[in-house]
Amino acid sequence: MPQSKTSSSGSENPGPSGSDEAATAFDDAPLNRFHLRITALTFCANYSDGYELGIISIALPLIAQQLGFGSVWEGLLGAAALIGIFLGSVVVGWGADRIGRQRLYTYNFLLISVASAAEFFVTGPTQLFVLRLLIGIGIGADYALGPTLVAEFVPRRYRGGLLASLTVMWTVGYVVAFFLGNWVVGLGGEAWRWLLASSSLPALAVVLLRLGVPESPRWLVARGHLEQARAVVRRLGGKEDAVASLARIAHAADRPRARYRDLFGPEYWRRTAFGVIFYNAQVVPYFAIYTFLPLVLAKIGVGEEDTTSDGILNLFLLGGSVAGLWFVAKMTRRGLTIWSFVVLIAALAPMAVWPDAPKALLFPLFLVFTFTMSAAVNLDQVYPAELFPTDLRSSGVGLLNGMSRIGSAIGTFLLPLSLDHIGFSPTMLALTVVLAIGLAASVAWAPETKNVALD
């Protein structure tokens, strides 16, 4: 594999490409309508993930009351989609590096559409768990495929911003679910069935809109299909210099193909370890806290009288996500990762050590935590796609997404139990420790990948 120079963390880490001389006309091509289309079609998985997790957190109390189950099933149903995302990300990510991205990318949303519609008819928690597991598998598949395709098609100058915008759509989906969900469940009765099934129609629309999306030229070249790659570039209106530049990376077909185990080998283990730890350190507190946001707010004495506080937090989530696009554009990947962990720890630690502090202190700290977390998780769609070469990219992205969802599922399952059995302060302290581990891994291993030319 081509090697990059020493990272800014001071360790020798291989990059996903060679030096700047390895850049092809793909990397520096003008942004065109297809680049925007492939990004827009990838918005759907992130929007659906945010929407699915948002509506389940709103609907769960009403579902539990009507179907008659307790906190264990509540935790399992809150974590079901996250477990499915792990399975979909890891398995489909591995498969996409071997059979290609295009077919899997086109049809994975069909599973989401069918399973979402079937939620309308559930009669017990077991059925709902299975359906939400299937929905998670479909979303996880797209988490492995979507960022990979965007990274492999989009010019490097725009790659960070467009990849980061995927996370913004997660937040949009979550916020839409909050406001729509509160309105729908307020109708009473079994309105929650319509709410859970509401994501089936947009998912089906995604399947139809994705028909005709071509295979990644980078993957075709990595598999030795140079002429097919040329045909894709020509079909997308690429100029002759873009077509000719494929020959500069055709050597990928002549070298030994990377294997899945190479993610854990001497060349890439640091990047894999960093990606897993940094990703989990962000999303474990994120999903645990915001899946059960009303519970957390009640513990700090917010929202009991003023029902607008959780709405304000959701607006801070959205504002932080949009602001994160600016941070991704202006800061280095390594710098943004490290400093966001510092701010998150500074905001959450006081809630752990002084849980009885005045609401006038705790709520602003929680707003800072919310804004910073929402901005920082923009990196979750940017960093993984830049860490690995083409023949390992989908596998690496899938592995990192999948492992992050296992951590998220565990955190989501344990949070309500932890709040009930050991209390608010130890729970917040545990989440602060998770953030501190993320900071340590980032200082030690985070490479700089901004504007690199992908292999």
XYZ file of C-alpha atoms in Angstrom:
455
model
C 0.000 0.000 0.000
C 1.204 3.523 -0.597
C 2.491 5.226 2.500
C 1.796 8.681 3.832
C 4.234 10.772 5.711
C 4.356 10.872 9.476
C 1.074 12.099 10.894
C 0.764 15.106 13.092
C 0.328 12.778 16.062
C 3.957 11.805 15.662
C 3.409 8.162 14.693
C 4.054 6.468 11.394
C 0.630 5.702 9.930
C -0.131 4.717 6.369
C -2.511 7.001 4.598
C -5.320 6.066 2.307
C -3.297 7.384 -0.562
C 0.169 8.318 -1.509
C 1.442 11.865 -1.448
C -0.156 14.677 -3.362
C 1.494 13.358 -6.506
C -0.910 10.394 -6.353
C -3.873 12.692 -6.899
C -5.808 12.051 -10.078
C -8.101 14.298 -12.053
C -10.901 12.841 -9.926
C -9.469 14.418 -6.796
C -9.329 17.916 -8.256
C -12.290 17.838 -10.655
C -14.876 20.644 -10.546
C -17.930 19.921 -8.428
C -20.829 18.827 -10.621
C -24.471 17.786 -10.320
C -23.666 14.105 -9.931
C -21.443 14.798 -6.905
C -24.348 16.636 -5.302
C -26.771 13.872 -6.289
C -24.738 11.071 -4.740
C -24.393 13.133 -1.565
C -28.110 13.967 -1.459
C -29.079 10.314 -1.906
C -26.770 9.433 0.975
C -28.489 12.000 3.190
C -31.349 9.518 3.444
C -29.623 6.990 5.703
C -28.478 9.645 8.141
C -31.873 11.348 8.156
C -33.573 7.965 8.648
C -31.239 7.019 11.501
C -31.911 10.289 13.318
C -35.627 10.016 12.616
C -35.862 6.356 13.676
C -34.020 6.960 16.961
C -35.982 10.150 17.563
C -39.419 8.614 17.103
C -38.673 5.554 19.242
C -37.579 7.748 22.154
C -40.831 9.726 21.867
C -43.090 6.721 21.326
C -41.547 4.246 23.805
C -43.368 5.423 26.960
C -46.743 5.187 25.214
C -45.877 1.833 23.593
C -44.716 0.411 26.938
C -47.950 1.484 28.570
C -50.174 -0.013 25.874
C -48.226 -3.238 25.251
C -47.350 -3.749 28.906
C -43.578 -4.071 29.277
C -40.986 -2.617 31.643
C -37.591 -0.927 31.622
C -35.690 -3.984 30.293
C -37.794 -4.113 27.120
C -37.607 -0.301 26.927
C -33.830 -0.517 26.852
C -33.841 -3.355 24.332
C -36.219 -1.541 21.975
C -34.199 1.649 22.272
C -31.038 -0.302 21.376
C -32.506 -2.640 18.702
C -31.815 -0.393 15.708
C -28.281 0.231 16.989
C -27.593 -3.516 17.139
C -28.933 -3.840 13.594
C -26.697 -0.992 12.433
C -23.703 -2.945 13.736
C -24.683 -6.030 11.748
C -25.491 -4.089 8.576
C -22.353 -1.947 8.719
C -19.862 -4.738 9.309
C -21.343 -7.404 7.021
C -22.340 -5.147 4.125
C -19.139 -3.096 4.436
C -17.114 -6.294 4.025
C -19.312 -7.435 1.125
C -19.151 -4.117 -0.713
C -15.358 -4.284 -0.937
C -15.731 -7.655 -2.647
C -18.811 -7.474 -4.877
C -19.080 -3.714 -5.347
C -20.997 -0.808 -3.837
C -23.705 -0.082 -6.400
C -26.228 -2.946 -6.024
C -26.151 -2.952 -2.243
C -26.447 0.847 -2.162
C -29.496 0.752 -4.440
C -31.608 -1.822 -2.600
C -30.755 -1.667 1.119
C -33.513 0.908 1.679
C -36.097 -1.599 0.474
C -35.547 -3.490 3.733
C -36.071 -0.279 5.721
C -39.296 0.501 3.887
C -40.876 -2.932 4.403
C -39.846 -3.234 8.071
C -41.035 0.308 8.862
C -44.447 -0.336 7.337
C -44.750 -3.597 9.305
C -44.284 -1.718 12.601
C -47.875 -0.550 12.250
C -49.126 -4.105 12.932
C -47.023 -5.145 15.956
C -48.801 -6.707 18.933
C -45.878 -7.253 21.289
C -42.330 -6.096 22.116
C -40.663 -9.131 20.477
C -42.156 -8.299 17.069
C -41.171 -4.663 17.425
C -37.628 -5.629 18.433
C -37.182 -7.795 15.326
C -38.516 -5.091 13.004
C -36.327 -2.397 14.500
C -33.357 -4.760 14.228
C -34.079 -5.127 10.485
C -34.429 -1.360 10.100
C -31.046 -0.968 11.782
C -29.467 -3.498 9.403
C -30.676 -1.448 6.431
C -29.417 1.807 7.925
C -26.097 0.212 8.895
C -25.597 -1.023 5.346
C -26.007 2.515 4.100
C -23.609 3.839 6.718
C -20.935 1.608 5.212
C -21.850 2.346 1.593
C -22.959 5.986 1.518
C -19.867 7.745 2.922
C -17.650 5.370 0.940
C -19.306 6.324 -2.362
C -19.318 10.034 -1.530
C -15.609 9.912 -0.626
C -14.744 7.988 -3.803
C -16.722 10.207 -6.184
C -16.415 13.717 -4.718
C -13.360 15.967 -5.353
C -11.136 16.210 -2.291
C -11.647 19.974 -1.947
C -15.333 19.388 -1.209
C -15.111 15.957 0.416
C -14.988 17.067 4.044
C -17.904 19.475 3.770
C -20.155 17.081 1.886
C -19.352 14.160 4.172
C -19.938 16.333 7.238
C -23.297 17.424 5.853
C -24.442 13.806 6.158
C -24.328 14.145 9.945
C -26.333 17.360 9.752
C -29.094 15.302 8.173
C -28.998 12.914 11.145
C -29.698 15.859 13.410
C -32.433 17.159 11.105
C -34.086 13.739 11.225
C -33.845 13.624 15.010
C -35.281 17.114 15.452
C -38.119 16.474 12.983
C -38.941 13.285 14.882
C -39.028 15.208 18.166
C -41.532 17.815 17.035
C -43.616 15.523 14.822
C -43.491 12.707 17.367
C -44.710 14.855 20.236
C -47.592 16.064 18.091
C -48.573 12.572 16.925
C -48.403 10.837 20.323
C -50.389 13.747 21.720
C -53.283 12.534 19.607
C -53.514 9.551 21.974
C -54.720 6.048 21.327
C -52.521 4.085 18.943
C -51.212 7.095 17.027
C -47.720 5.761 17.737
C -48.317 3.073 15.090
C -48.620 5.737 12.387
C -45.547 7.466 13.756
C -43.354 4.346 13.584
C -44.630 3.449 10.110
C -44.164 6.983 8.767
C -40.599 6.381 7.547
C -41.630 3.651 5.099
C -42.705 5.966 2.269
C -39.547 8.108 2.100
C -37.457 4.918 2.295
C -39.287 3.505 -0.720
C -38.737 6.787 -2.572
C -34.997 6.437 -1.921
C -34.961 3.006 -3.574
C -36.527 4.456 -6.715
C -34.258 7.513 -6.794
C -31.129 5.385 -6.469
C -31.863 3.293 -9.535
C -29.182 4.009 -12.111
C -26.442 5.088 -9.691
C -23.161 3.787 -11.213
C -20.424 1.737 -9.599
C -17.480 3.564 -8.048
C -14.686 4.000 -10.630
C -12.106 3.717 -7.855
C -13.475 0.301 -6.853
C -13.550 -0.809 -10.488
C -9.925 0.199 -10.933
C -8.931 -1.517 -7.678
C -10.538 -4.695 -9.062
C -8.794 -4.354 -12.408
C -11.866 -3.273 -14.428
C -10.229 -0.241 -16.014
C -12.441 -0.080 -19.096
C -15.616 -0.208 -17.015
C -14.223 2.579 -14.881
C -13.545 4.656 -18.011
C -17.142 4.045 -19.143
C -18.520 5.303 -15.823
C -16.423 8.455 -15.987
C -17.518 9.165 -19.553
C -21.154 8.510 -18.634
C -20.873 11.105 -15.875
C -19.504 13.661 -18.314
C -15.892 13.333 -17.257
C -13.260 14.940 -19.455
C -10.507 13.009 -21.191
C -7.944 14.013 -18.577
C -10.146 12.438 -15.900
C -10.439 9.265 -17.957
C -6.707 9.182 -18.706
C -5.826 9.710 -15.074
C -7.325 6.326 -14.201
C -4.183 4.789 -15.635
C -2.209 6.456 -12.846
C -3.939 4.306 -10.254
C -4.325 1.189 -12.404
C -1.346 -0.276 -10.544
C -3.856 -1.067 -7.798
C -5.031 -4.004 -9.920
C -1.511 -5.464 -10.044
C -0.710 -5.419 -6.340
C -1.994 -7.957 -3.783
C -5.500 -7.012 -2.742
C -5.948 -5.976 0.853
C -7.775 -8.427 3.078
C -10.150 -7.680 5.925
C -7.567 -8.779 8.476
C -5.241 -6.038 7.197
C -7.395 -3.593 9.173
C -5.743 -5.115 12.255
C -2.298 -5.613 10.753
C 0.861 -3.537 11.237
C -0.033 -0.959 8.568
C -3.508 -0.018 9.721
C -4.114 -1.137 13.304
C -3.498 2.344 14.725
C -6.033 3.884 12.355
C -8.534 1.140 13.104
C -8.028 1.477 16.866
C -8.259 5.245 16.728
C -11.399 5.128 14.591
C -13.186 2.658 16.858
C -12.288 4.495 20.079
C -12.913 8.045 18.840
C -16.233 7.071 17.221
C -17.473 5.215 20.321
C -16.325 7.944 22.682
C -18.555 10.387 20.808
C -21.655 8.357 20.130
C -21.955 6.393 23.388
C -22.734 9.557 25.413
C -24.700 11.012 22.477
C -27.134 8.148 22.013
C -27.405 7.291 25.704
C -28.287 10.849 26.693
C -30.469 11.883 23.772
C -32.411 8.644 23.417
C -33.590 9.221 26.995
C -33.404 13.011 27.040
C -36.558 13.561 29.177
C -35.104 11.253 31.862
C -31.781 13.096 31.919
C -33.431 16.503 32.034
C -35.626 15.398 34.917
C -32.540 14.307 36.870
C -31.052 17.815 36.683
C -34.419 19.367 37.506
C -35.060 20.783 34.045
C -38.278 20.309 32.132
C -40.474 19.467 35.087
C -42.188 22.823 34.976
C -40.862 24.332 31.742
C -41.723 21.913 28.950
C -39.856 24.010 26.376
C -36.380 23.086 27.671
C -36.092 19.875 25.644
C -37.195 21.809 22.568
C -34.413 24.343 23.197
C -31.909 21.500 23.450
C -33.066 20.095 20.142
C -32.546 23.492 18.530
C -29.020 23.557 19.999
C -28.472 20.111 18.497
C -29.445 21.452 15.088
C -27.442 24.658 15.496
C -24.333 22.773 16.584
C -24.635 20.417 13.641
C -24.749 23.305 11.166
C -21.896 25.112 12.937
C -19.905 21.886 12.728
C -19.758 22.265 8.948
C -17.778 25.466 9.466
C -15.461 23.779 11.983
C -14.809 20.880 9.587
C -13.970 23.345 6.816
C -11.709 25.587 8.904
C -9.990 23.241 11.361
C -7.787 20.214 10.894
C -9.376 16.813 11.504
C -6.996 16.128 14.376
C -7.449 19.542 15.984
C -11.242 19.462 15.862
C -11.308 15.965 17.350
C -9.036 16.790 20.269
C -10.542 20.146 21.198
C -14.114 18.945 20.972
C -13.343 16.201 23.503
C -11.786 18.809 25.815
C -14.915 20.991 25.726
C -17.263 18.025 26.140
C -15.397 16.826 29.229
C -15.395 20.333 30.702
C -19.160 20.607 30.180
C -20.190 17.148 31.433
C -17.821 16.701 34.392
C -19.530 19.331 36.619
C -22.844 17.475 36.222
C -21.113 14.333 37.493
C -19.349 15.874 40.500
C -22.029 18.428 41.463
C -25.409 17.055 40.368
C -27.276 19.215 42.895
C -25.887 22.445 41.434
C -28.415 25.160 40.557
C -30.316 24.656 37.321
C -28.965 28.048 36.230
C -25.535 26.396 36.045
C -26.393 22.864 34.903
C -28.708 23.767 32.043
C -26.252 26.166 30.311
C -23.536 23.513 30.691
C -25.869 21.001 29.085
C -26.502 23.438 26.241
C -22.734 23.772 25.686
C -22.398 19.980 25.760
C -25.263 19.615 23.289
C -23.916 22.221 20.845
C -20.347 20.875 20.959
C -21.356 17.228 20.641
C -23.587 17.989 17.684
C -20.758 19.882 15.966
C -18.133 17.229 16.714
C -20.091 14.247 15.411
C -19.888 15.753 11.917
C -16.479 14.072 11.876
C -18.112 10.654 12.198
C -18.908 10.629 8.482
C -15.653 12.344 7.458
C -12.805 10.638 9.291
C -13.632 6.932 8.649
C -13.833 7.357 4.868
C -10.409 9.055 4.839
C -8.558 6.532 6.994
C -8.385 3.557 4.608
C -7.482 2.764 0.958
C -10.114 1.876 -1.664
C -9.931 -1.902 -1.281
C -10.438 -1.562 2.486
C -12.535 1.603 2.641
C -16.008 0.103 2.778
C -14.827 -2.576 5.213
C -13.156 0.014 7.419
C -16.065 2.426 7.347
C -18.461 -0.436 8.064
C -16.348 -1.741 10.940
C -16.071 1.685 12.593
C -19.776 2.408 12.177
C -20.711 -1.059 13.385
C -18.499 -0.974 16.465
C -19.784 2.485 17.342
C -23.351 1.195 17.275
C -22.513 -1.724 19.557
C -21.149 0.789 22.056
C -24.188 2.986 21.518
C -26.552 0.041 21.986
C -24.876 -0.932 25.252
C -24.955 2.664 26.493
C -28.584 3.116 25.459
C -29.614 -0.141 27.147
C -27.732 0.614 30.366
C -28.601 4.301 30.817
C -32.145 3.934 32.233
C -30.992 1.007 34.400
C -27.968 2.989 35.572
C -30.056 6.024 36.467
C -32.456 3.817 38.450
C -29.868 1.730 40.297
C -26.678 3.770 40.817
C -27.944 7.304 40.301
C -27.363 10.315 38.108
C -23.901 11.373 39.328
C -22.107 8.015 38.801
C -23.811 7.648 35.410
C -22.575 11.053 34.228
C -19.125 10.265 35.647
C -18.985 7.052 33.597
C -19.881 8.972 30.425
C -17.185 11.555 31.245
C -14.624 8.735 31.497
C -15.710 7.528 28.036
C -15.000 11.020 26.664
C -11.596 11.069 28.398
C -10.655 7.764 26.730
C -11.589 9.296 23.377
C -9.370 12.292 24.097
C -6.401 10.085 25.027
C -6.738 7.973 21.867
C -7.020 11.094 19.701
C -3.898 12.687 21.186
C -1.963 9.454 20.693
C -3.182 8.259 17.296
C -5.349 10.756 15.389
C -3.805 11.255 11.904
C -4.308 14.321 9.755
C -6.336 13.410 6.664
C -7.762 16.735 5.538
C -7.506 17.153 1.741
C -5.518 13.954 1.222
C -5.729 12.343 -2.220
C -7.548 9.045 -1.794
C -6.039 5.825 -3.111
